[in-house]
Amino acid sequence: MKRNLYAVSAASVVLMLGGPVAAAAAATADTARTAPAAAARVDVTAEAAIAAALKAHPGVVESVDRDGSVWHVDVISKDGKHAELKVDSAGGAVSKENQDDDDGDDRAPLLAAKVTAAEAAKAALAAHAGQVWSVNWDDDDDNGKRYWDVEVKTADGKTQNVHVDPASGKVIASNSDADDNDDDT
């Protein structure tokens, strides 16, 4: 009788300890299976969003702005058509929001610029390490200067506003926006 009691007690201990150990082992195996899938997700950069948009609608990028999980990209084609595209920041899928005909008269300087939006983004990143959040063509009405306005979010949480010359690709101005209350994140 004592032997049966010992056997039942031993079996109970194995079951009590074995259940949580088996559950932990199963959870570890499940985590190992799903971890590569989560690690494979890579956010689309501004440069990649520009490339995806231009593949879908060839032309010249006028602006690219990140809004949550979507990049908004405005493209002007050589024949003056303006397209507003959305690029998913998780996978890079492109969808067209709007397209219209444009006379193109006011966009002639943009179409003639030697430096593209993607090149302006690279120049801004060379000056300030971080992530490009927007690139916009700026046709300053006050003094007629034209430049690429690039917003870079740095690792320390600051926003750098960088102006890039559309002829040379050089950074011509840069300032920090320490009060980063941007709700586009």
PDB file of C-alpha atoms in Angstrom:
ATOM      1  CA  MET A   1       0.000   0.000   0.000  1.00  0.00           C
ATOM      2  CA  LYS A   2       2.816   2.388   0.797  1.00  0.00           C
ATOM      3  CA  ARG A   3       4.373   1.591  -2.561  1.00  0.00           C
ATOM      4  CA  ASN A   4       1.137   2.559  -4.378  1.00  0.00           C
ATOM      5  CA  LEU A   5       0.986   5.769  -2.353  1.00  0.00           C
ATOM      6  CA  TYR A   6       4.556   6.617  -3.347  1.00  0.00           C
ATOM      7  CA  ALA A   7       3.789   5.895  -7.012  1.00  0.00           C
ATOM      8  CA  VAL A   8       0.668   8.081  -6.962  1.00  0.00           C
ATOM      9  CA  SER A   9       2.560  10.869  -5.173  1.00  0.00           C
ATOM     10  CA  ALA A  10       5.414  10.706  -7.675  1.00  0.00           C
ATOM     11  CA  ALA A  11       2.989  10.762 -10.593  1.00  0.00           C
ATOM     12  CA  SER A  12       1.237  13.786  -9.091  1.00  0.00           C
ATOM     13  CA  VAL A  13       4.525  15.659  -8.736  1.00  0.00           C
ATOM     14  CA  VAL A  14       5.458  14.891 -12.350  1.00  0.00           C
ATOM     15  CA  LEU A  15       2.088  16.089 -13.585  1.00  0.00           C
ATOM     16  CA  MET A  16       2.207  19.227 -11.448  1.00  0.00           C
ATOM     17  CA  LEU A  17       5.683  20.182 -12.612  1.00  0.00           C
ATOM     18  CA  GLY A  18       5.413  18.759 -16.093  1.00  0.00           C
ATOM     19  CA  GLY A  19       2.407  20.832 -17.131  1.00  0.00           C
ATOM     20  CA  PRO A  20       4.037  24.251 -16.632  1.00  0.00           C
ATOM     21  CA  VAL A  21       7.359  23.038 -18.024  1.00  0.00           C
ATOM     22  CA  ALA A  22       5.616  21.664 -21.130  1.00  0.00           C
ATOM     23  CA  ALA A  23       3.631  24.877 -21.508  1.00  0.00           C
ATOM     24  CA  ALA A  24       6.795  26.981 -21.226  1.00  0.00           C
ATOM     25  CA  ALA A  25       8.542  24.797 -23.797  1.00  0.00           C
ATOM     26  CA  ALA A  26       5.589  25.103 -26.172  1.00  0.00           C
ATOM     27  CA  ALA A  27       5.491  28.887 -25.717  1.00  0.00           C
ATOM     28  CA  THR A  28       9.229  29.141 -26.406  1.00  0.00           C
ATOM     29  CA  ALA A  29       8.856  27.051 -29.544  1.00  0.00           C
ATOM     30  CA  ASP A  30       5.898  29.174 -30.676  1.00  0.00           C
ATOM     31  CA  THR A  31       7.868  32.395 -30.076  1.00  0.00           C
ATOM     32  CA  ALA A  32      10.763  31.011 -32.068  1.00  0.00           C
ATOM     33  CA  ARG A  33       8.421  30.234 -34.973  1.00  0.00           C
ATOM     34  CA  THR A  34       6.799  33.685 -35.030  1.00  0.00           C
ATOM     35  CA  ALA A  35       9.842  35.843 -34.221  1.00  0.00           C
ATOM     36  CA  PRO A  36      11.348  35.723 -37.741  1.00  0.00           C
ATOM     37  CA  ALA A  37       8.050  36.885 -39.249  1.00  0.00           C
ATOM     38  CA  ALA A  38       7.919  39.896 -36.941  1.00  0.00           C
ATOM     39  CA  ALA A  39      11.595  40.655 -37.520  1.00  0.00           C
ATOM     40  CA  ALA A  40      11.074  40.526 -41.299  1.00  0.00           C
ATOM     41  CA  ARG A  41       8.785  43.613 -41.220  1.00  0.00           C
ATOM     42  CA  VAL A  42      10.794  46.629 -42.271  1.00  0.00           C
ATOM     43  CA  ASP A  43       9.383  50.129 -42.540  1.00  0.00           C
ATOM     44  CA  VAL A  44       9.597  51.673 -45.984  1.00  0.00           C
ATOM     45  CA  THR A  45      11.943  54.671 -45.972  1.00  0.00           C
ATOM     46  CA  ALA A  46      11.234  57.943 -47.747  1.00  0.00           C
ATOM     47  CA  GLU A  47      13.671  56.936 -50.490  1.00  0.00           C
ATOM     48  CA  ALA A  48      11.904  53.594 -50.981  1.00  0.00           C
ATOM     49  CA  ALA A  49       8.490  55.314 -51.014  1.00  0.00           C
ATOM     50  CA  ILE A  50       9.758  57.680 -53.709  1.00  0.00           C
ATOM     51  CA  ALA A  51      11.079  54.781 -55.794  1.00  0.00           C
ATOM     52  CA  ALA A  52       7.807  52.855 -55.453  1.00  0.00           C
ATOM     53  CA  ALA A  53       5.737  55.916 -56.395  1.00  0.00           C
ATOM     54  CA  LEU A  54       7.899  56.662 -59.451  1.00  0.00           C
ATOM     55  CA  LYS A  55       7.616  53.062 -60.600  1.00  0.00           C
ATOM     56  CA  ALA A  56       3.821  53.342 -60.451  1.00  0.00           C
ATOM     57  CA  HIS A  57       3.679  56.851 -61.942  1.00  0.00           C
ATOM     58  CA  PRO A  58       6.884  58.006 -63.705  1.00  0.00           C
ATOM     59  CA  GLY A  59       7.780  61.666 -63.391  1.00  0.00           C
ATOM     60  CA  VAL A  60       9.263  64.005 -60.808  1.00  0.00           C
ATOM     61  CA  VAL A  61       8.403  63.858 -57.111  1.00  0.00           C
ATOM     62  CA  GLU A  62       7.175  67.181 -55.774  1.00  0.00           C
ATOM     63  CA  SER A  63       6.707  66.038 -52.185  1.00  0.00           C
ATOM     64  CA  VAL A  64       6.714  63.014 -49.908  1.00  0.00           C
ATOM     65  CA  ASP A  65       5.292  63.135 -46.391  1.00  0.00           C
ATOM     66  CA  ARG A  66       4.840  60.422 -43.794  1.00  0.00           C
ATOM     67  CA  ASP A  67       1.447  60.306 -42.134  1.00  0.00           C
ATOM     68  CA  GLY A  68       1.256  57.423 -39.674  1.00  0.00           C
ATOM     69  CA  SER A  69       1.557  54.206 -41.641  1.00  0.00           C
ATOM     70  CA  VAL A  70       1.306  55.861 -45.060  1.00  0.00           C
ATOM     71  CA  TRP A  71       3.596  57.957 -47.232  1.00  0.00           C
ATOM     72  CA  HIS A  72       1.819  60.593 -49.344  1.00  0.00           C
ATOM     73  CA  VAL A  73       3.757  61.202 -52.553  1.00  0.00           C
ATOM     74  CA  ASP A  74       2.929  63.884 -55.148  1.00  0.00           C
ATOM     75  CA  VAL A  75       4.335  63.158 -58.604  1.00  0.00           C
ATOM     76  CA  ILE A  76       4.319  65.438 -61.651  1.00  0.00           C
ATOM     77  CA  SER A  77       4.674  63.625 -64.955  1.00  0.00           C
ATOM     78  CA  LYS A  78       6.541  65.170 -67.883  1.00  0.00           C
ATOM     79  CA  ASP A  79       3.210  65.832 -69.630  1.00  0.00           C
ATOM     80  CA  GLY A  80       1.927  67.858 -66.664  1.00  0.00           C
ATOM     81  CA  LYS A  81      -0.298  65.280 -64.999  1.00  0.00           C
ATOM     82  CA  HIS A  82      -0.281  65.508 -61.216  1.00  0.00           C
ATOM     83  CA  ALA A  83      -0.819  62.316 -59.215  1.00  0.00           C
ATOM     84  CA  GLU A  84      -1.334  61.964 -55.499  1.00  0.00           C
ATOM     85  CA  LEU A  85      -0.172  58.521 -54.443  1.00  0.00           C
ATOM     86  CA  LYS A  86      -0.211  56.625 -51.143  1.00  0.00           C
ATOM     87  CA  VAL A  87       2.604  54.210 -50.324  1.00  0.00           C
ATOM     88  CA  ASP A  88       2.084  51.782 -47.437  1.00  0.00           C
ATOM     89  CA  SER A  89       4.997  52.193 -45.018  1.00  0.00           C
ATOM     90  CA  ALA A  90       4.954  48.521 -44.005  1.00  0.00           C
ATOM     91  CA  GLY A  91       5.007  46.836 -47.406  1.00  0.00           C
ATOM     92  CA  GLY A  92       5.444  49.524 -50.042  1.00  0.00           C
ATOM     93  CA  ALA A  93       2.134  48.927 -51.844  1.00  0.00           C
ATOM     94  CA  VAL A  94       1.161  51.934 -53.988  1.00  0.00           C
ATOM     95  CA  SER A  95      -2.366  53.216 -54.516  1.00  0.00           C
ATOM     96  CA  LYS A  96      -3.535  56.291 -56.401  1.00  0.00           C
ATOM     97  CA  GLU A  97      -5.591  58.815 -54.466  1.00  0.00           C
ATOM     98  CA  ASN A  98      -6.097  61.404 -57.157  1.00  0.00           C
ATOM     99  CA  GLN A  99      -4.866  62.452 -60.582  1.00  0.00           C
ATOM    100  CA  ASP A 100      -5.502  65.663 -62.478  1.00  0.00           C
ATOM    101  CA  ASP A 101      -4.203  67.622 -65.431  1.00  0.00           C
ATOM    102  CA  ASP A 102      -2.009  70.570 -64.599  1.00  0.00           C
ATOM    103  CA  ASP A 103      -0.795  73.326 -66.883  1.00  0.00           C
ATOM    104  CA  GLY A 104       2.732  72.846 -65.499  1.00  0.00           C
ATOM    105  CA  ASP A 105       3.730  76.501 -65.878  1.00  0.00           C
ATOM    106  CA  ASP A 106       4.408  76.937 -62.182  1.00  0.00           C
ATOM    107  CA  ARG A 107       6.170  73.575 -61.995  1.00  0.00           C
ATOM    108  CA  ALA A 108       8.789  74.275 -64.665  1.00  0.00           C
ATOM    109  CA  PRO A 109      11.539  74.952 -62.064  1.00  0.00           C
ATOM    110  CA  LEU A 110      10.748  71.665 -60.327  1.00  0.00           C
ATOM    111  CA  LEU A 111      10.871  69.732 -63.593  1.00  0.00           C
ATOM    112  CA  ALA A 112      14.197  71.420 -64.454  1.00  0.00           C
ATOM    113  CA  ALA A 113      15.835  70.810 -61.047  1.00  0.00           C
ATOM    114  CA  LYS A 114      19.062  68.811 -61.263  1.00  0.00           C
ATOM    115  CA  VAL A 115      18.627  67.334 -57.765  1.00  0.00           C
ATOM    116  CA  THR A 116      15.701  64.979 -57.170  1.00  0.00           C
ATOM    117  CA  ALA A 117      13.695  64.578 -53.971  1.00  0.00           C
ATOM    118  CA  ALA A 118      15.520  61.304 -53.242  1.00  0.00           C
ATOM    119  CA  GLU A 119      18.917  62.973 -53.702  1.00  0.00           C
ATOM    120  CA  ALA A 120      17.845  65.831 -51.412  1.00  0.00           C
ATOM    121  CA  ALA A 121      16.852  63.272 -48.774  1.00  0.00           C
ATOM    122  CA  LYS A 122      20.283  61.630 -49.010  1.00  0.00           C
ATOM    123  CA  ALA A 123      22.020  65.002 -48.666  1.00  0.00           C
ATOM    124  CA  ALA A 124      19.960  65.838 -45.574  1.00  0.00           C
ATOM    125  CA  LEU A 125      20.761  62.456 -44.019  1.00  0.00           C
ATOM    126  CA  ALA A 126      24.459  63.000 -44.695  1.00  0.00           C
ATOM    127  CA  ALA A 127      24.219  66.233 -42.675  1.00  0.00           C
ATOM    128  CA  HIS A 128      21.957  64.847 -39.918  1.00  0.00           C
ATOM    129  CA  ALA A 129      21.711  61.142 -39.108  1.00  0.00           C
ATOM    130  CA  GLY A 130      18.161  59.989 -38.564  1.00  0.00           C
ATOM    131  CA  GLN A 131      15.065  59.210 -40.597  1.00  0.00           C
ATOM    132  CA  VAL A 132      13.595  61.406 -43.325  1.00  0.00           C
ATOM    133  CA  TRP A 133      10.008  62.263 -42.495  1.00  0.00           C
ATOM    134  CA  SER A 134       9.230  64.587 -45.406  1.00  0.00           C
ATOM    135  CA  VAL A 135      10.721  66.130 -48.530  1.00  0.00           C
ATOM    136  CA  ASN A 136       8.965  69.093 -50.120  1.00  0.00           C
ATOM    137  CA  TRP A 137       9.754  71.311 -53.074  1.00  0.00           C
ATOM    138  CA  ASP A 138       9.670  74.883 -51.826  1.00  0.00           C
ATOM    139  CA  ASP A 139       9.216  77.711 -54.275  1.00  0.00           C
ATOM    140  CA  ASP A 140       9.711  80.637 -51.898  1.00  0.00           C
ATOM    141  CA  ASP A 141       7.397  83.420 -53.014  1.00  0.00           C
ATOM    142  CA  ASP A 142       9.183  86.080 -50.929  1.00  0.00           C
ATOM    143  CA  ASN A 143      12.546  86.119 -52.635  1.00  0.00           C
ATOM    144  CA  GLY A 144      12.206  83.640 -55.492  1.00  0.00           C
ATOM    145  CA  LYS A 145      14.582  81.074 -53.968  1.00  0.00           C
ATOM    146  CA  ARG A 146      13.820  77.451 -54.652  1.00  0.00           C
ATOM    147  CA  TYR A 147      15.015  74.563 -52.522  1.00  0.00           C
ATOM    148  CA  TRP A 148      14.138  71.137 -51.191  1.00  0.00           C
ATOM    149  CA  ASP A 149      12.863  71.303 -47.615  1.00  0.00           C
ATOM    150  CA  VAL A 150      13.723  68.024 -45.861  1.00  0.00           C
ATOM    151  CA  GLU A 151      12.524  67.095 -42.372  1.00  0.00           C
ATOM    152  CA  VAL A 152      14.804  64.620 -40.562  1.00  0.00           C
ATOM    153  CA  LYS A 153      13.875  63.074 -37.217  1.00  0.00           C
ATOM    154  CA  THR A 154      17.051  62.339 -35.292  1.00  0.00           C
ATOM    155  CA  ALA A 155      17.682  59.601 -32.725  1.00  0.00           C
ATOM    156  CA  ASP A 156      17.577  62.152 -29.890  1.00  0.00           C
ATOM    157  CA  GLY A 157      13.979  63.073 -30.792  1.00  0.00           C
ATOM    158  CA  LYS A 158      14.696  66.391 -32.457  1.00  0.00           C
ATOM    159  CA  THR A 159      13.495  67.428 -35.876  1.00  0.00           C
ATOM    160  CA  GLN A 160      16.056  68.935 -38.246  1.00  0.00           C
ATOM    161  CA  ASN A 161      14.684  71.105 -41.038  1.00  0.00           C
ATOM    162  CA  VAL A 162      17.219  70.995 -43.843  1.00  0.00           C
ATOM    163  CA  HIS A 163      17.206  73.085 -47.033  1.00  0.00           C
ATOM    164  CA  VAL A 164      18.973  71.491 -49.995  1.00  0.00           C
ATOM    165  CA  ASP A 165      20.003  73.404 -53.119  1.00  0.00           C
ATOM    166  CA  PRO A 166      18.180  71.918 -56.159  1.00  0.00           C
ATOM    167  CA  ALA A 167      21.130  72.664 -58.465  1.00  0.00           C
ATOM    168  CA  SER A 168      24.090  71.441 -56.400  1.00  0.00           C
ATOM    169  CA  GLY A 169      22.574  69.067 -53.836  1.00  0.00           C
ATOM    170  CA  LYS A 170      24.395  70.868 -51.028  1.00  0.00           C
ATOM    171  CA  VAL A 171      22.802  71.684 -47.688  1.00  0.00           C
ATOM    172  CA  ILE A 172      22.249  75.460 -47.684  1.00  0.00           C
ATOM    173  CA  ALA A 173      20.458  75.822 -44.338  1.00  0.00           C
ATOM    174  CA  SER A 174      19.597  73.705 -41.343  1.00  0.00           C
ATOM    175  CA  ASN A 175      17.783  74.318 -38.094  1.00  0.00           C
ATOM    176  CA  SER A 176      16.452  72.252 -35.244  1.00  0.00           C
ATOM    177  CA  ASP A 177      12.878  72.143 -34.073  1.00  0.00           C
ATOM    178  CA  ALA A 178      13.378  71.224 -30.410  1.00  0.00           C
ATOM    179  CA  ASP A 179       9.665  71.593 -29.662  1.00  0.00           C
ATOM    180  CA  ASP A 180       8.657  68.481 -31.594  1.00  0.00           C
ATOM    181  CA  ASN A 181       4.898  68.444 -31.235  1.00  0.00           C
ATOM    182  CA  ASP A 182       4.388  66.726 -34.564  1.00  0.00           C
ATOM    183  CA  ASP A 183       1.442  64.363 -34.381  1.00  0.00           C
ATOM    184  CA  ASP A 184       2.262  62.603 -37.664  1.00  0.00           C
ATOM    185  CA  THR A 185       4.086  59.830 -35.832  1.00  0.00           C
TER     186      THR A 185
END
